[in-house]
PDB file of C-alpha atoms in Angstrom:
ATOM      1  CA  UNK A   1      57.230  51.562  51.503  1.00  0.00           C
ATOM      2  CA  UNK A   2      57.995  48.090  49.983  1.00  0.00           C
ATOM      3  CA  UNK A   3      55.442  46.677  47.740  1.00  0.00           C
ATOM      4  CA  UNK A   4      54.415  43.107  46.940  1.00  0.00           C
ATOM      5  CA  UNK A   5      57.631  41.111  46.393  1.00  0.00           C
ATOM      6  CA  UNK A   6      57.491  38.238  44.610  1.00  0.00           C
ATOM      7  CA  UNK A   7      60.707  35.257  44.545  1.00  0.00           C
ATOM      8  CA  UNK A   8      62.051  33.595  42.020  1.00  0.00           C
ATOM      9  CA  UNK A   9      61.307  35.960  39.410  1.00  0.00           C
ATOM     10  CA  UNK A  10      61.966  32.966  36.941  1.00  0.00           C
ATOM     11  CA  UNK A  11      61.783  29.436  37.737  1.00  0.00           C
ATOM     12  CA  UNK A  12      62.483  26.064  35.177  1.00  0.00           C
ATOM     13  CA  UNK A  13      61.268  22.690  36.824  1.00  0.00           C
ATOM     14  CA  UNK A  14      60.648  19.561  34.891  1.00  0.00           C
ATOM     15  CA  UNK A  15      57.426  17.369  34.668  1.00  0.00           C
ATOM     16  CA  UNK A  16      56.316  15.835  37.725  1.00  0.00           C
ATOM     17  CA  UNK A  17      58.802  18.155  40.216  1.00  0.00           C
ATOM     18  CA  UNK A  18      57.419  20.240  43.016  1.00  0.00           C
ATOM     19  CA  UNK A  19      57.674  23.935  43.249  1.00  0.00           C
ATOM     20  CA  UNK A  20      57.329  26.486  45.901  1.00  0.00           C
ATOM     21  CA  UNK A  21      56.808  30.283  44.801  1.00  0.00           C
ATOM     22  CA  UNK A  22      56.833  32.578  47.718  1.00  0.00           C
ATOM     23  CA  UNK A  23      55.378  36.146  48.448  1.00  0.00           C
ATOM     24  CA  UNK A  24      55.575  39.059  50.574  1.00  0.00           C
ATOM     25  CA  UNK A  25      52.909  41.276  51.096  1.00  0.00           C
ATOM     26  CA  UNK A  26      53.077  45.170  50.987  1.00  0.00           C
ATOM     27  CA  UNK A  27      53.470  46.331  54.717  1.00  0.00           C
ATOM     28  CA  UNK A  28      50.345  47.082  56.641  1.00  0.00           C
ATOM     29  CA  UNK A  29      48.017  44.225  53.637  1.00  0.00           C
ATOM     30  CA  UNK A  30      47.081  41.166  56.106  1.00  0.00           C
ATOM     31  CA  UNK A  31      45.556  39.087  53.085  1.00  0.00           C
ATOM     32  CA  UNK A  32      47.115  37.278  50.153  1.00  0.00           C
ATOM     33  CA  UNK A  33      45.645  35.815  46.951  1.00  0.00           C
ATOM     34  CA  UNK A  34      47.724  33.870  44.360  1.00  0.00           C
ATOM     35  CA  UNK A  35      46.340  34.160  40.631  1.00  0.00           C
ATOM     36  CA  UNK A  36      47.781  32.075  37.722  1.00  0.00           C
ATOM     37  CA  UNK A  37      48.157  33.946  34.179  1.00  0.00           C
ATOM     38  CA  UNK A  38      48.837  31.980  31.391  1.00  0.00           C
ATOM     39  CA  UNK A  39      50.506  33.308  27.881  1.00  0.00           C
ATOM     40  CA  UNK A  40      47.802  35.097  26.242  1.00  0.00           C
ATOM     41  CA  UNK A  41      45.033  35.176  28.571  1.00  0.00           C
ATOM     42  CA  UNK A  42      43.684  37.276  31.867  1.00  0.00           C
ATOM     43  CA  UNK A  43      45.057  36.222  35.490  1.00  0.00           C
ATOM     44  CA  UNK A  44      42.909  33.354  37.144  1.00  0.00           C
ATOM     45  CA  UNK A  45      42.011  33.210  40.599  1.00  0.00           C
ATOM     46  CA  UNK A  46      43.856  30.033  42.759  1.00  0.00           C
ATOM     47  CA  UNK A  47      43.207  31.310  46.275  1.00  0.00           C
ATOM     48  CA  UNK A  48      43.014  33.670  49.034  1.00  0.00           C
ATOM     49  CA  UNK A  49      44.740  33.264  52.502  1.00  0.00           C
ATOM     50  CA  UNK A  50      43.704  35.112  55.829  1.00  0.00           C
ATOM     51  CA  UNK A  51      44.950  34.282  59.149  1.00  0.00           C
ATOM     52  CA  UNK A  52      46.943  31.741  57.346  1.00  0.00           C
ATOM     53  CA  UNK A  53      43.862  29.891  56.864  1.00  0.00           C
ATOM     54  CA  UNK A  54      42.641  29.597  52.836  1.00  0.00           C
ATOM     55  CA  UNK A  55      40.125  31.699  52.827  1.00  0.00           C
ATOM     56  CA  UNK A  56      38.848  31.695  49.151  1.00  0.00           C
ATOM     57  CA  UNK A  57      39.348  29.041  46.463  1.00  0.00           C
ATOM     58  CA  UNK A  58      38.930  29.347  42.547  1.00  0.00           C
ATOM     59  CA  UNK A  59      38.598  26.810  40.676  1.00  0.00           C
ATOM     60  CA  UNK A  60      42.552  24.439  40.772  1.00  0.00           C
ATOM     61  CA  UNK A  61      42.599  21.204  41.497  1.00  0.00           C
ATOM     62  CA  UNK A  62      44.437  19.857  45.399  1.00  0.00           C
ATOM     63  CA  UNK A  63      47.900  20.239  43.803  1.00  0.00           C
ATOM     64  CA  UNK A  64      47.717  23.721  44.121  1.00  0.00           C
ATOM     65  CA  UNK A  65      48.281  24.690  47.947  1.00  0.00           C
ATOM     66  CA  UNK A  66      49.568  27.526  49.929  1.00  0.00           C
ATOM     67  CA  UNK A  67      50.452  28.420  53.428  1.00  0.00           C
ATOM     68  CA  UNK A  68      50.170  31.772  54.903  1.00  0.00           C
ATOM     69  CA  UNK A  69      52.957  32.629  58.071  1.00  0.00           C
ATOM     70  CA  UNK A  70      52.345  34.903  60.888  1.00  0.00           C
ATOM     71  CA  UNK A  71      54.051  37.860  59.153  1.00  0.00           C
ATOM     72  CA  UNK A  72      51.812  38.050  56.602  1.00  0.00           C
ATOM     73  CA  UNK A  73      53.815  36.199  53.909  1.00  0.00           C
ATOM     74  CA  UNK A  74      52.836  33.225  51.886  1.00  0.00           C
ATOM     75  CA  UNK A  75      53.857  30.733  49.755  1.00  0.00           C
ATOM     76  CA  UNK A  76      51.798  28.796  46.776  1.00  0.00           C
ATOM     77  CA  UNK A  77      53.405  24.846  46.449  1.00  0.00           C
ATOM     78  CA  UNK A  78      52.581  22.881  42.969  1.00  0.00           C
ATOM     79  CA  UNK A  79      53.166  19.425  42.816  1.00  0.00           C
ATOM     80  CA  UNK A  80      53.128  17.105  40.128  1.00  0.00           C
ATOM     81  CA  UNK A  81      53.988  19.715  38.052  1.00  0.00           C
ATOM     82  CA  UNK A  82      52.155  19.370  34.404  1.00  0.00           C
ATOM     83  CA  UNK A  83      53.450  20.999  31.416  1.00  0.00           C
ATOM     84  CA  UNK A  84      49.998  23.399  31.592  1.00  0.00           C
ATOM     85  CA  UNK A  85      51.165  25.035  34.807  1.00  0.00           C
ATOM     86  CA  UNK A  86      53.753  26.996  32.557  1.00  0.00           C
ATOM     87  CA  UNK A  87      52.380  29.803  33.458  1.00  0.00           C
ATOM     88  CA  UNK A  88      52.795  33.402  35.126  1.00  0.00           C
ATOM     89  CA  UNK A  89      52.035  33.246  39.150  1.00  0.00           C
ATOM     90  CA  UNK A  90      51.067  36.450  40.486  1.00  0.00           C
ATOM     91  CA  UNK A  91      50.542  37.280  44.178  1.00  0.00           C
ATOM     92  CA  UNK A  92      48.230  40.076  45.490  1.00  0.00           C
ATOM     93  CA  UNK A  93      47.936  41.222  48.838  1.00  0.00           C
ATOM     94  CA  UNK A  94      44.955  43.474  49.890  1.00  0.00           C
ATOM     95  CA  UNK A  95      43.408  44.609  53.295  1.00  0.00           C
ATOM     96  CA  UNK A  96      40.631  41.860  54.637  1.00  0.00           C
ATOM     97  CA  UNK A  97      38.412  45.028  55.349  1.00  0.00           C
ATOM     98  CA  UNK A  98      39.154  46.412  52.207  1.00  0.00           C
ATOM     99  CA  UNK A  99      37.231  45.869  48.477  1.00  0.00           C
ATOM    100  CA  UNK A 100      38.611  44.395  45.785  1.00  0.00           C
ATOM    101  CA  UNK A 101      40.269  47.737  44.472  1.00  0.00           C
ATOM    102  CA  UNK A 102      42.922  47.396  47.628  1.00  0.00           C
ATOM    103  CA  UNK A 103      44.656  44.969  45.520  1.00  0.00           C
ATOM    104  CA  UNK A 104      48.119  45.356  45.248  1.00  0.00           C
ATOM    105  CA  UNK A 105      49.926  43.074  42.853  1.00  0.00           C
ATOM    106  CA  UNK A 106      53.765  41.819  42.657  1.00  0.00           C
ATOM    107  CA  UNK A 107      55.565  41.186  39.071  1.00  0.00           C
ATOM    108  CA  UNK A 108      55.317  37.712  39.394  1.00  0.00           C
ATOM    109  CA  UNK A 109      56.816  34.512  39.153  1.00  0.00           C
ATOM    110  CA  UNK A 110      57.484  33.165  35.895  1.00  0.00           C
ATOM    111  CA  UNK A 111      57.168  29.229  35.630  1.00  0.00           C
ATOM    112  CA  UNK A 112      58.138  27.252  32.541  1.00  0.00           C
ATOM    113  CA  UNK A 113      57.528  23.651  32.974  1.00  0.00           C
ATOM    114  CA  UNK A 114      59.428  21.261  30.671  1.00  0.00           C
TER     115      UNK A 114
ATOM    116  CA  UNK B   1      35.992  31.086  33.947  1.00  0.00           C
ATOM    117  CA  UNK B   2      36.570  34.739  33.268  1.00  0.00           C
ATOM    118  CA  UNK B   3      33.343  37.590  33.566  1.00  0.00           C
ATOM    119  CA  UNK B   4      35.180  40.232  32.082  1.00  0.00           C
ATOM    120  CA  UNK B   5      35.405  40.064  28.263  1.00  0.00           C
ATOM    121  CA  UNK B   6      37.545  42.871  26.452  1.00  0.00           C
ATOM    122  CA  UNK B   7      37.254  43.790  22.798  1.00  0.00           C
ATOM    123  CA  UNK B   8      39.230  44.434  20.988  1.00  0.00           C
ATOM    124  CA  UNK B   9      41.964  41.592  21.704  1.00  0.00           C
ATOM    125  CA  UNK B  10      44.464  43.720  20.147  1.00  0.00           C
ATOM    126  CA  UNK B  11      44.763  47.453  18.810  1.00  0.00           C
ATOM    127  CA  UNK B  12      47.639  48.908  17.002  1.00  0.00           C
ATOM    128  CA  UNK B  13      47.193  52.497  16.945  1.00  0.00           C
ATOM    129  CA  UNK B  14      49.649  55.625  16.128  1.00  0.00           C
ATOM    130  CA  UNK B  15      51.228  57.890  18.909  1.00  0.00           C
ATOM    131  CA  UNK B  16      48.648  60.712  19.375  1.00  0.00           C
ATOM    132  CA  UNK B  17      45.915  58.833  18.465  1.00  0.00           C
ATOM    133  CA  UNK B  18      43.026  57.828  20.855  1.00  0.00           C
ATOM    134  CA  UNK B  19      42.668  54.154  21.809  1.00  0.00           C
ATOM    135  CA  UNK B  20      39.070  52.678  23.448  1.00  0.00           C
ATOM    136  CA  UNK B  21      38.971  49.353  24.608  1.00  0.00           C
ATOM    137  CA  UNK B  22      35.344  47.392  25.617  1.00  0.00           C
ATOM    138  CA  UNK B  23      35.060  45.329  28.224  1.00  0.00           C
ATOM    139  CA  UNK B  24      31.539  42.959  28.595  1.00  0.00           C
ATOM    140  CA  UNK B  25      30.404  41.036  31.493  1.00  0.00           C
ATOM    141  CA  UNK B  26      27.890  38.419  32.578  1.00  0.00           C
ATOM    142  CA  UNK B  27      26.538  39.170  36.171  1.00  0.00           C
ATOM    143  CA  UNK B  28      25.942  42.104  38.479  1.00  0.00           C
ATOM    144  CA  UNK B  29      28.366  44.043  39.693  1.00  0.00           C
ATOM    145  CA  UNK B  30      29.410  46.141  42.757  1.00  0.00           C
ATOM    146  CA  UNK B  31      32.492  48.037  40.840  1.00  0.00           C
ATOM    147  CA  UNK B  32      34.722  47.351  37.591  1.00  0.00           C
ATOM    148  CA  UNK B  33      38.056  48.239  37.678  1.00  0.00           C
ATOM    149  CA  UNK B  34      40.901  48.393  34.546  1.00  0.00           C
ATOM    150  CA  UNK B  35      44.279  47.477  35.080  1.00  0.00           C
ATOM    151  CA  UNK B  36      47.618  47.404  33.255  1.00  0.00           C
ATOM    152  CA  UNK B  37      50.282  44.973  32.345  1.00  0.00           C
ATOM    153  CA  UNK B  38      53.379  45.632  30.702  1.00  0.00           C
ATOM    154  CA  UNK B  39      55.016  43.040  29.117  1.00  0.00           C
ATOM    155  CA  UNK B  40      54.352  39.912  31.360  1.00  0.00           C
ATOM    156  CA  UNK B  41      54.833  41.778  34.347  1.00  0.00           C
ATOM    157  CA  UNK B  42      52.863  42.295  37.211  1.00  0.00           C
ATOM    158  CA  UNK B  43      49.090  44.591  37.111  1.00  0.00           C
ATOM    159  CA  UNK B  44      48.792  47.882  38.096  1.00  0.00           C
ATOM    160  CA  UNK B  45      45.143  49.246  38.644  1.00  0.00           C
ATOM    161  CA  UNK B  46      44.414  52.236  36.565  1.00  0.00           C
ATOM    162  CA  UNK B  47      41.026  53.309  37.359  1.00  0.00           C
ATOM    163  CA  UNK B  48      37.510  52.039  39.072  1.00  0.00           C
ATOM    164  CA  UNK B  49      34.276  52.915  38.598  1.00  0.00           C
ATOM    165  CA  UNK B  50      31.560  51.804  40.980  1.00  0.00           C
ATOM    166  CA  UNK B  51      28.443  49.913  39.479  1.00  0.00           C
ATOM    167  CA  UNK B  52      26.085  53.790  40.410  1.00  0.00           C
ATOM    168  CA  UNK B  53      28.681  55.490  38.411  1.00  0.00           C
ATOM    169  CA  UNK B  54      28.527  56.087  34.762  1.00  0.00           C
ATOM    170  CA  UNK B  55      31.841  57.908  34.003  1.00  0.00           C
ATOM    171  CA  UNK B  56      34.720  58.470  35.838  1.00  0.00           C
ATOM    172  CA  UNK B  57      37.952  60.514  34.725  1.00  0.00           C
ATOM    173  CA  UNK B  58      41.966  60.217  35.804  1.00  0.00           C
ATOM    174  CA  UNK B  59      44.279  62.347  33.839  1.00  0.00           C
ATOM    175  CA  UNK B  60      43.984  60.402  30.403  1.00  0.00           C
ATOM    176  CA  UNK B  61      42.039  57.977  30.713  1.00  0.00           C
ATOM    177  CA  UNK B  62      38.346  57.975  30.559  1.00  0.00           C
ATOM    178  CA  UNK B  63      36.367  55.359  31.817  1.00  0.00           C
ATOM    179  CA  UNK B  64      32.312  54.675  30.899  1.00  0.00           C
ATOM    180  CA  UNK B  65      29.974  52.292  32.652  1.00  0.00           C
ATOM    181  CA  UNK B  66      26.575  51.041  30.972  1.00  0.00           C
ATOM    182  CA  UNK B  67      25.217  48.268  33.797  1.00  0.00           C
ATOM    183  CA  UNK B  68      22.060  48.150  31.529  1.00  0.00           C
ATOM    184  CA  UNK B  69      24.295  46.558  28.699  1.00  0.00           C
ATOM    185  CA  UNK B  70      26.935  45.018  31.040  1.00  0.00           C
ATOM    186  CA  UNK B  71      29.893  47.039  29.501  1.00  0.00           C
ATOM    187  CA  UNK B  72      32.505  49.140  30.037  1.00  0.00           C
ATOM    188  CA  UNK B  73      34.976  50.914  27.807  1.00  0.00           C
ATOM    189  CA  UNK B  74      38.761  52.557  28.508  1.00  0.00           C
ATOM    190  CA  UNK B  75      39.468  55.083  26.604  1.00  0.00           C
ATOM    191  CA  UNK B  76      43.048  56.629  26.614  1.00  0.00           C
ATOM    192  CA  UNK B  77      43.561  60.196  25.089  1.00  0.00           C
ATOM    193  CA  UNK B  78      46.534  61.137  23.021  1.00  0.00           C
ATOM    194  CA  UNK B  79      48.426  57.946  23.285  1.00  0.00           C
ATOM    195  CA  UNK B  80      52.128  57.357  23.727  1.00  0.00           C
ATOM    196  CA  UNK B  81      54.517  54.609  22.708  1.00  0.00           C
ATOM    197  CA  UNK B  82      55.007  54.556  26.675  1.00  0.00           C
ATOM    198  CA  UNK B  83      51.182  52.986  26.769  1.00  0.00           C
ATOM    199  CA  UNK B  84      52.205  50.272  24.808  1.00  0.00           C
ATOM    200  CA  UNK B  85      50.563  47.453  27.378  1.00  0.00           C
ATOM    201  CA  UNK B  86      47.974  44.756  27.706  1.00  0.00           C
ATOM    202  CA  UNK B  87      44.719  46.316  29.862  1.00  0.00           C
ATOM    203  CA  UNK B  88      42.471  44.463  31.860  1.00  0.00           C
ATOM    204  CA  UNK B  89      39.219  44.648  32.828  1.00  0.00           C
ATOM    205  CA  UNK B  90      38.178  42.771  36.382  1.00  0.00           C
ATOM    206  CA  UNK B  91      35.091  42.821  38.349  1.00  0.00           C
ATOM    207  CA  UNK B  92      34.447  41.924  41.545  1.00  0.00           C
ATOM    208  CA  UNK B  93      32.917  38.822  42.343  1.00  0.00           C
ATOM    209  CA  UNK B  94      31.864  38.879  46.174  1.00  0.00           C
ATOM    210  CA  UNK B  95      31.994  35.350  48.188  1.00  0.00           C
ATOM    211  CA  UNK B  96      31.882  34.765  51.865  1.00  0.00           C
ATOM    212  CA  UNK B  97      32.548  38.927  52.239  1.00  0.00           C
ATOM    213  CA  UNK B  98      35.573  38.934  50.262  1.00  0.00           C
ATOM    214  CA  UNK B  99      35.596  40.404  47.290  1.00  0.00           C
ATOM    215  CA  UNK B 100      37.732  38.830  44.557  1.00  0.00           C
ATOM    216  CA  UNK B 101      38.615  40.769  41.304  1.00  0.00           C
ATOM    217  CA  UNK B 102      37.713  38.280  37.995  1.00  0.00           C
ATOM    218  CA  UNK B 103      40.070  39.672  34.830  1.00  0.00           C
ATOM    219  CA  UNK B 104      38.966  39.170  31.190  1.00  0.00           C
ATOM    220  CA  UNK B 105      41.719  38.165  28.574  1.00  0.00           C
ATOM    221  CA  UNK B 106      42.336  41.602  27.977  1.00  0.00           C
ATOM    222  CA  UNK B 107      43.208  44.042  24.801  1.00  0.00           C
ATOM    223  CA  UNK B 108      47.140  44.057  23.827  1.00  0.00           C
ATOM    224  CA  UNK B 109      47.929  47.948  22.816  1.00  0.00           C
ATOM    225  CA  UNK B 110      50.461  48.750  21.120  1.00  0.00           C
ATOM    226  CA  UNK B 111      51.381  52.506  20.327  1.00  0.00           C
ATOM    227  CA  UNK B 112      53.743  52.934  17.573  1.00  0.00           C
ATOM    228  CA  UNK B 113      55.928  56.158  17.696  1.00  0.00           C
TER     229      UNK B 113
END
């Protein structure tokens, strides 16, 4: 039973690119939140897709946006990529019925902005 | 912002010996969990303990709530250079019926053989 899988596991863009991290959820999850970890500190909530609407939303600004498919999967886009989004991205999926202890996260995507 | 806040930020500690880590928060709760990182990598939830809970075992770790202080503490029994990790300490912050765990900055552990 495949867990959350995470691609790229490493990613270099440069100032001002776009970047596209993408996610698959552990089979039978149906929800999908995306949390941002920088060096140092605890992961930070972006947001939460269901029925590949956004469901939830911390607190990012609009240059942070995802897209959830039919299959479950989802990707988080960054544009106008700042030197501050260097940064772990980790994906979680968890049941929409389920409490917060469902969550099951992937290793991540790590993003180093130059 | 982040509810959970763990203390210490970082405990070196000899193989053997037991480590206990604090987490503090700021508003009610429905559960806390703890979770562990190695390296970077991605978390892996340890343990929860629901907010009418005050202690909750799984194999060595031992986990203590206090909702009357807002704390909780980790404490991991005859530690092994494999525990070497950051923990975390997340609680759930409920919105729209979805419940959302909010990590602290956690407490790097290292275990020295």
């Amino acid at each position: 039973d495949a867990g959350v899988t995470q691609s790229p596991t490493h990613l270099i863009k440069t100032r001002g690119q776009q970047v596209t991290l993408r996610c698959s959820p552990k089979s039978g999850h149906d929800t999908v939140s995306w949390y941002q970890q920088a060096l140092g500190q605890g992961p930070q909530f972006i947001f939460q897709y269901y029925e590949e609407e956004e469901r939830q939303r911390g607190n990012f600004p609009d240059r942070f946006s995802g897209h959830q498919f039919p299959n479950y999967s989802s990707e988080l886009n960054v544009n106008a990529l700042l030197l501050g989004d260097s940064a772990l991205y980790l994906c979680a999926s968890s049941l929409v019925s389920g409490n917060s202890y469902g969550y099951t996260f992937g290793s991540g995507t790590r993003l180093t902005v130059v | 912002s982040q509810q959970g806040e763990e203390d210490p930020q970082a405990l070196s500690i000899q193989e053997g010996e037991n480590a206990t880590m604090n987490c503090s928060y700021k508003t009610s709760i429905n559960n806390l969990q703890w979770y562990r990182q190695n390296s970077g990598r991605g978390l892996v939830h340890l343990i929860l303990i629901r907010s009418n809970e005050r202690e909750k075992h799984s194999g060595r770790l031992r986990v203590t709530l206090d909702t009357s202080k807002k704390s909780s503490s980790l404490l991991i029994t005859a530690s092994r250079a494999a525990d070497t990790a950051s923990y975390f300490c997340a609680t759930d912050s409920s919105s729209g019926g979805s419940y959302i765990p909010t990590f602290g900055r956690g407490t790097s552990l290292i275990v020295h053989p």
